[in-house]
Coordinates of C-alpha atoms and ligand atoms in Angstrom, one line a residue:
M1 CA 88.7 54.8 112.2
A2 CA 87.5 58.1 110.7
R3 CA 84.8 57.8 108.1
W4 CA 87.0 59.3 105.3
H5 CA 89.1 56.1 105.1
E6 CA 85.9 54.5 103.7
T7 CA 84.1 57.3 102.0
T8 CA 86.9 59.1 100.2
R9 CA 90.0 58.4 98.1
F10 CA 92.1 60.5 100.3
P11 CA 94.1 57.4 101.4
L12 CA 95.3 57.2 97.7
L13 CA 96.5 60.8 97.9
L14 CA 98.1 60.5 101.3
D15 CA 100.0 57.4 100.1
A16 CA 101.7 59.4 97.3
L17 CA 103.0 62.2 99.6
G18 CA 106.7 62.2 100.1
K19 CA 107.3 59.7 97.3
P20 CA 109.2 60.1 94.1
E21 CA 107.5 60.3 90.7
G22 CA 108.3 56.7 89.7
D23 CA 107.0 55.2 93.0
P24 CA 104.0 52.8 92.5
A25 CA 101.9 54.9 94.9
V26 CA 102.4 57.9 92.7
R27 CA 101.9 56.0 89.5
A28 CA 98.6 54.7 90.9
L29 CA 97.5 58.2 91.8
A30 CA 98.5 59.5 88.4
A31 CA 96.4 56.7 86.7
E32 CA 93.3 57.8 88.7
L33 CA 93.9 61.4 87.8
G34 CA 93.9 60.6 84.1
G35 CA 97.1 58.7 83.2
E36 CA 99.8 60.8 81.6
P37 CA 99.9 64.5 82.6
V38 CA 98.6 66.9 80.0
A39 CA 101.1 69.6 81.1
V40 CA 104.4 69.5 83.1
T41 CA 105.9 72.7 84.5
D42 CA 109.4 72.7 86.0
R43 CA 110.8 75.6 87.9
L44 CA 113.5 76.5 90.3
I45 CA 112.3 78.3 93.5
G46 CA 114.5 80.7 95.4
E47 CA 118.3 80.5 96.0
P48 CA 119.6 78.1 97.2
A49 CA 117.2 76.6 94.8
L50 CA 114.4 74.1 95.3
R51 CA 113.1 72.2 92.3
S52 CA 109.4 72.4 91.9
R53 CA 107.5 70.3 89.3
R54 CA 103.8 70.4 88.6
L55 CA 102.1 67.6 86.8
L56 CA 98.6 68.6 85.5
F57 CA 96.2 65.9 84.6
S58 CA 93.2 65.8 82.3
S59 CA 90.8 65.2 85.2
G60 CA 91.7 68.6 86.7
G61 CA 93.9 67.1 89.4
A62 CA 97.6 68.0 89.8
I63 CA 100.6 66.6 91.6
I64 CA 103.4 69.0 92.8
L65 CA 106.8 67.6 93.6
R66 CA 109.6 69.4 95.4
D67 CA 113.1 68.2 95.0
G68 CA 111.7 65.0 93.5
E69 CA 109.1 64.1 96.2
V70 CA 105.4 64.7 96.1
A71 CA 104.7 67.7 98.3
A72 CA 101.0 68.2 97.4
V73 CA 98.1 66.7 95.5
L74 CA 95.5 69.1 94.2
L75 CA 91.9 68.3 93.3
E76 CA 90.9 71.4 91.3
I77 CA 87.1 71.8 91.4
G78 CA 86.2 75.3 90.3
P79 CA 86.3 77.0 86.9
A80 CA 89.7 75.9 85.6
S81 CA 91.4 74.7 82.5
P82 CA 91.1 71.7 82.1
P83 CA 87.7 71.8 83.7
G84 CA 87.6 70.7 87.3
L85 CA 87.1 67.2 88.4
T86 CA 84.0 65.5 89.6
L87 CA 84.2 65.6 93.4
S88 CA 81.7 62.8 93.9
D89 CA 84.3 60.5 92.2
W90 CA 86.6 61.3 95.2
I91 CA 84.3 61.8 98.1
V92 CA 81.1 59.9 98.5
G93 CA 78.2 62.2 99.4
A94 CA 79.9 65.4 98.2
D95 CA 79.4 67.1 94.8
N96 CA 81.1 70.1 93.2
D97 CA 78.7 72.5 95.0
A98 CA 79.8 71.2 98.4
M99 CA 80.1 73.6 101.3
L100 CA 82.3 73.2 104.3
D101 CA 79.6 71.5 106.4
D102 CA 78.9 69.0 103.5
L103 CA 82.6 68.1 103.4
L104 CA 82.7 67.7 107.2
N105 CA 79.6 65.4 107.1
A106 CA 81.0 63.4 104.2
T107 CA 84.4 62.8 105.7
G108 CA 84.0 62.8 109.5
A109 CA 87.4 64.5 109.7
P110 CA 88.2 67.1 112.3
R111 CA 88.0 70.7 111.0
H112 CA 90.6 73.4 111.8
F113 CA 91.5 76.8 110.5
A114 CA 94.8 78.3 109.6
G115 CA 94.4 82.0 110.5
M116 CA 90.8 83.0 110.4
R117 CA 89.8 82.0 106.9
E118 CA 91.6 78.9 105.7
P119 CA 89.7 75.7 106.7
Y120 CA 91.4 72.4 106.6
L121 CA 90.8 68.8 107.6
I122 CA 93.2 66.6 109.6
L123 CA 93.8 63.3 107.8
D124 CA 95.9 61.1 110.1
D125 CA 99.5 62.4 109.3
G126 CA 98.3 64.7 106.5
Y127 CA 96.1 67.7 105.9
A128 CA 93.4 68.6 103.3
R129 CA 93.2 72.4 102.8
L130 CA 89.8 73.5 101.5
D131 CA 89.9 76.6 99.3
F132 CA 86.7 78.5 98.9
E133 CA 86.4 81.7 96.8
G134 CA 83.4 84.0 96.3
E135 CA 80.7 85.7 98.2
G136 CA 79.4 83.6 101.1
G137 CA 82.8 81.7 101.3
W138 CA 82.4 78.2 102.6
N139 CA 78.8 78.7 103.5
A140 CA 77.6 79.1 99.9
P141 CA 77.3 76.5 97.2
G142 CA 79.6 76.7 94.1
N143 CA 82.5 78.3 96.0
L144 CA 84.8 75.3 96.5
R145 CA 87.8 75.8 94.2
R146 CA 90.2 73.1 95.3
I147 CA 91.3 70.6 97.9
V148 CA 95.0 70.4 98.5
V149 CA 96.5 67.4 100.4
T150 CA 99.9 67.9 102.0
H151 CA 102.0 66.6 104.9
A152 CA 102.8 70.2 105.8
K153 CA 100.3 71.8 108.2
P154 CA 98.5 74.7 106.5
G155 CA 99.6 78.1 107.7
L156 CA 103.0 76.8 108.9
A157 CA 104.7 76.6 105.5
C158 CA 104.4 78.1 102.1
R159 CA 101.7 76.4 100.0
P160 CA 103.3 74.2 97.3
D161 CA 100.6 75.4 94.9
D162 CA 102.0 78.9 95.3
D163 CA 105.3 77.8 93.7
G164 CA 104.0 79.2 90.4
C165 CA 102.4 82.4 91.7
P166 CA 102.0 84.5 88.6
T167 CA 103.0 87.7 90.5
C168 CA 106.1 86.7 92.4
S169 CA 107.6 83.5 91.1
E170 CA 109.7 85.1 88.3
L171 CA 111.2 87.9 90.3
L172 CA 114.5 86.2 91.1
V173 CA 117.0 86.9 88.3
R174 CA 119.7 84.3 88.1
G175 CA 123.3 85.0 87.1
D176 CA 124.9 83.3 84.1
G177 CA 128.0 81.9 86.0
R178 CA 128.5 78.2 86.3
D179 CA 126.6 78.0 89.6
R180 CA 124.2 80.7 88.4
G181 CA 123.3 82.0 91.9
V182 CA 121.5 85.4 92.2
D183 CA 122.1 88.3 89.8
V184 CA 121.8 90.9 92.6
D185 CA 121.5 94.0 90.3
G186 CA 118.9 92.2 88.1
T187 CA 116.9 91.0 91.1
V188 CA 116.9 94.4 92.8
E189 CA 115.6 95.9 89.6
A190 CA 112.8 93.3 89.2
L191 CA 111.7 93.6 92.8
S192 CA 111.8 97.4 92.6
E193 CA 109.5 97.3 89.5
A194 CA 107.1 95.0 91.2
L195 CA 107.1 97.2 94.3
A196 CA 106.5 100.3 92.3
A197 CA 103.6 98.6 90.5
G198 CA 102.0 97.8 93.8
L199 CA 102.4 94.0 93.4
L200 CA 104.5 93.7 96.5
T201 CA 104.6 95.6 99.8
E202 CA 107.7 96.3 101.8
D203 CA 108.1 95.7 105.5
A204 CA 109.7 98.8 107.0
H205 CA 111.1 96.9 109.9
W206 CA 113.7 95.5 107.6
V207 CA 116.3 97.1 105.3
R208 CA 114.5 99.0 102.5
L209 CA 115.1 97.5 99.1
R210 CA 116.7 100.7 97.8
D211 CA 119.2 100.6 100.7
L212 CA 120.1 96.9 100.4
Q213 CA 123.1 97.2 98.1
S214 CA 124.7 100.3 99.7
L215 CA 124.4 98.8 103.2
H216 CA 125.9 95.6 102.0
A217 CA 128.7 97.4 100.2
S218 CA 129.5 99.4 103.4
G219 CA 130.6 96.1 105.1
L220 CA 129.1 97.3 108.3
L221 CA 126.7 94.3 108.6
D222 CA 127.1 90.6 108.2
R223 CA 123.6 90.2 106.7
V224 CA 121.4 92.7 105.0
E225 CA 117.8 91.6 104.4
T226 CA 114.8 93.0 102.7
Q227 CA 111.4 91.5 103.3
L228 CA 108.6 92.0 100.7
T229 CA 105.1 90.5 100.8
C230 CA 103.4 89.4 97.6
R231 CA 99.9 90.8 97.4
T232 CA 98.7 87.8 95.4
C233 CA 99.9 84.8 97.4
R234 CA 100.9 86.5 100.7
R235 CA 104.2 84.8 100.8
I236 CA 107.1 86.9 102.1
I237 CA 110.1 87.2 99.9
C238 CA 113.3 87.4 102.0
F239 CA 116.2 88.7 99.9
T240 CA 119.5 88.7 101.8
L241 CA 123.0 89.9 101.0
I242 CA 125.6 88.2 103.2
R243 CA 129.2 89.4 103.8
G244 CA 131.6 87.0 102.2
S245 CA 128.9 84.7 100.9
A246 CA 126.4 84.3 98.1
A247 CA 123.1 86.2 98.2
T248 CA 120.0 84.2 99.2
F249 CA 116.3 84.6 98.0
G250 CA 113.5 82.6 99.7
Y251 CA 109.8 82.5 100.3
F252 CA 108.5 82.3 103.8
V253 CA 105.4 82.4 105.9
M254 CA 105.2 85.3 108.4
N255 CA 106.1 83.1 111.4
D256 CA 109.4 82.1 109.9
A257 CA 110.3 85.4 108.3
M258 CA 109.9 87.3 111.5
R259 CA 112.4 85.0 113.2
H260 CA 115.2 86.0 110.8
R261 CA 118.2 87.8 112.4
L262 CA 118.1 91.5 112.0
E263 CA 121.2 93.4 113.0
P264 CA 120.7 97.1 114.0
I265 CA 121.0 99.3 110.9
P266 CA 123.9 101.8 111.3
P267 CA 123.2 105.5 110.8
V268 CA 122.8 106.5 107.2
E269 CA 125.8 108.8 107.3
Q270 CA 128.0 105.7 107.5
W271 CA 126.7 104.1 104.4
G272 CA 124.4 106.3 102.3
D273 CA 125.3 108.6 99.4
P274 CA 124.8 112.4 99.9
A275 CA 121.3 112.3 98.3
R276 CA 120.2 109.5 100.6
I277 CA 121.6 111.2 103.7
A278 CA 119.8 114.4 102.8
E279 CA 116.5 112.5 102.4
D280 CA 117.0 111.0 105.8
R281 CA 117.4 114.4 107.3
D282 CA 113.8 115.1 106.3
A283 CA 112.5 111.8 107.5
M284 CA 111.2 110.9 111.0
Q285 CA 114.1 110.4 113.4
Y286 CA 114.5 108.3 116.6
V287 CA 115.0 110.5 119.7
D288 CA 114.6 108.3 122.8
H289 CA 112.8 105.3 124.1
A290 CA 111.9 103.4 127.2
A291 CA 112.0 99.6 126.6
G292 CA 108.5 98.2 126.1
A293 CA 106.8 101.5 126.9
W294 CA 107.3 104.3 124.4
F295 CA 109.3 105.8 121.6
L296 CA 109.9 109.5 121.0
V297 CA 110.5 110.5 117.4
E298 CA 111.0 113.8 115.7
Q299 CA 110.3 115.1 112.2
R300 CA 111.1 118.7 111.1
G301 CA 111.1 120.0 114.7
V302 CA 107.8 118.2 115.7
L303 CA 107.9 115.6 118.5
Y304 CA 105.7 112.5 118.4
L305 CA 105.3 110.1 121.2
Q306 CA 104.4 106.5 120.4
A307 CA 103.0 105.0 123.7
R308 CA 102.2 101.4 124.1
Y309 CA 99.0 100.3 125.8
T310 CA 97.6 97.0 126.7
Y311 CA 94.1 95.9 127.7
S312 CA 93.4 92.4 128.8
A313 CA 95.5 89.7 127.0
M314 CA 93.9 90.6 123.7
V315 CA 94.9 94.2 123.1
D316 CA 98.5 95.3 122.8
D317 CA 98.9 98.3 120.5
S318 CA 100.2 101.8 120.5
V319 CA 99.0 105.3 120.1
L320 CA 100.9 108.1 118.3
V321 CA 100.4 111.6 119.6
R322 CA 101.9 114.8 118.5
L323 CA 103.2 116.6 121.6
D324 CA 101.5 119.9 122.1
D325 CA 103.4 123.0 123.3
A326 CA 102.7 122.4 127.0
E327 CA 103.9 118.8 126.6
V328 CA 107.0 119.8 124.8
D329 CA 107.8 122.3 127.5
A330 CA 107.3 119.7 130.2
Y331 CA 109.6 117.3 128.3
L332 CA 112.3 119.9 128.0
V333 CA 112.2 120.2 131.8
G334 CA 111.4 116.7 132.9
G335 CA 113.1 114.6 130.1
S336 CA 112.4 111.0 129.7
E337 CA 110.9 110.7 133.2
Y338 CA 108.1 113.1 132.1
L339 CA 107.5 111.0 128.9
S340 CA 107.2 107.8 131.1
E341 CA 104.6 109.6 133.2
L342 CA 102.8 110.8 130.1
A343 CA 102.8 107.3 128.6
T344 CA 101.4 106.0 131.9
R345 CA 98.6 108.6 131.8
I346 CA 97.8 107.6 128.2
Q347 CA 97.6 103.9 129.2
D348 CA 95.5 104.7 132.3
S349 CA 93.1 106.8 130.1
A350 CA 92.2 103.6 128.1
P351 CA 93.1 105.2 124.8
Y352 CA 91.0 102.6 122.8
S353 CA 87.8 104.1 124.4
D354 CA 85.8 107.2 123.6
R355 CA 86.3 108.7 127.1
S356 CA 90.1 109.0 126.6
P357 CA 91.3 112.5 125.7
Y358 CA 94.1 110.8 123.8
R359 CA 91.9 108.9 121.4
P360 CA 91.0 111.9 119.2
R361 CA 94.7 112.8 119.1
D362 CA 95.8 109.3 118.1
L363 CA 97.4 109.6 114.7
Y364 CA 97.2 105.8 114.3
R365 CA 93.4 106.2 114.1
G366 CA 93.5 109.1 111.6
P367 CA 93.4 109.1 107.8
E368 CA 97.3 109.0 107.6
A369 CA 97.6 106.1 110.0
E370 CA 99.4 103.8 107.6
S371 CA 102.0 106.3 106.6
Y372 CA 102.6 107.3 110.3
R373 CA 103.1 103.7 111.2
A374 CA 105.5 103.1 108.4
A375 CA 107.5 106.3 109.2
V376 CA 107.8 105.5 112.9
S377 CA 108.8 101.9 112.2
A378 CA 111.5 103.1 109.8
A379 CA 112.7 105.6 112.5
V380 CA 113.0 103.2 115.4
V381 CA 114.5 100.4 113.4
N382 CA 117.8 102.0 114.2
H383 CA 117.4 102.5 118.0
T384 CA 119.1 99.3 119.1
W385 CA 122.2 100.3 117.1
I386 CA 122.2 103.7 118.8
A387 CA 121.8 102.1 122.3
G388 CA 124.7 99.7 121.5
Q389 CA 127.0 102.6 120.4
R390 CA 126.2 104.4 123.7
R391 CA 127.2 101.3 125.7
T392 CA 130.6 101.1 124.0
T393 CA 131.5 104.8 124.4
Ligands
LIG1 ZN1 103.1 85.6 95.0

């Protein structure tokens, strides 16, 4: 049996997971955390709604319930109000200055990482996420902020402790009808303000927030979805308008959000107002593509080739080059065959290395890289729709 069964009180925390507030295991944990909670926060998360309840105790510990069952137990250690708990009361051989190695030694539990920077321990059928903040991360004393025990594997689900994210947890505006639901106008407005304030970022692969309502109103699509990432908690907000059904609003991790169904977006002429259509005319436009190899896009008469390259199993990226006059002439003669040859030449030149003549031309390595990537993504998001239209005509 792993050492932590003897040297820590994690078994008490694990026992409470998945149980309702009145369960003896939860009562026992609450008693150890300080008896009655000093603060209770109830909130509805998303739509369809999930009930989230946070019980904060005088010790600095907290219990978070979702739909009436314990989803997480938090041991708050760092500077917090009320002040953090005394870790040595919970883990023999660890104090509040514990670093990652100290916790591994004290618990004997296997260490893993969610992503690159989120260490956690495996505790039988549960997990203990270890949050460190500050210079030196988990290798410097005094950086441990909290330990969060859950049944859900870190990285694969939104963290229950983010239910109350100060940046994004209040952005859903509910209607005043009997079933409340989403107030779409109010929510679009709240999200737009947060986006303009730089609190959220928008994923250009999905429908832009400003286009969400006009696309939905056009009736051309079954589902119209915007995805926005909170800069504070990194959760992805998926806001979806559905034909003949109520709007939904949920928080997701990247892995789940990217699996949502995205229908090809019809050309703006079919759903945009005149101002929006005029704006699109100035934006980057899809011209052609070869599946898995390249995209050709055009903006104000200039042609850009996005060519994919791979190197070993680790590198799979693209370059974006502005076609020079000779390349444009060759394209006008040779068409997409020429572009496939050019894309092969780019790949063969190893465009990630200094010896490639395409590397200095790669706009994805230049100062405007981010805006080029966003513009190309927005332009090619339509391409599958265009390909589909061609097949049917
Ligand atoms: Zn957030």
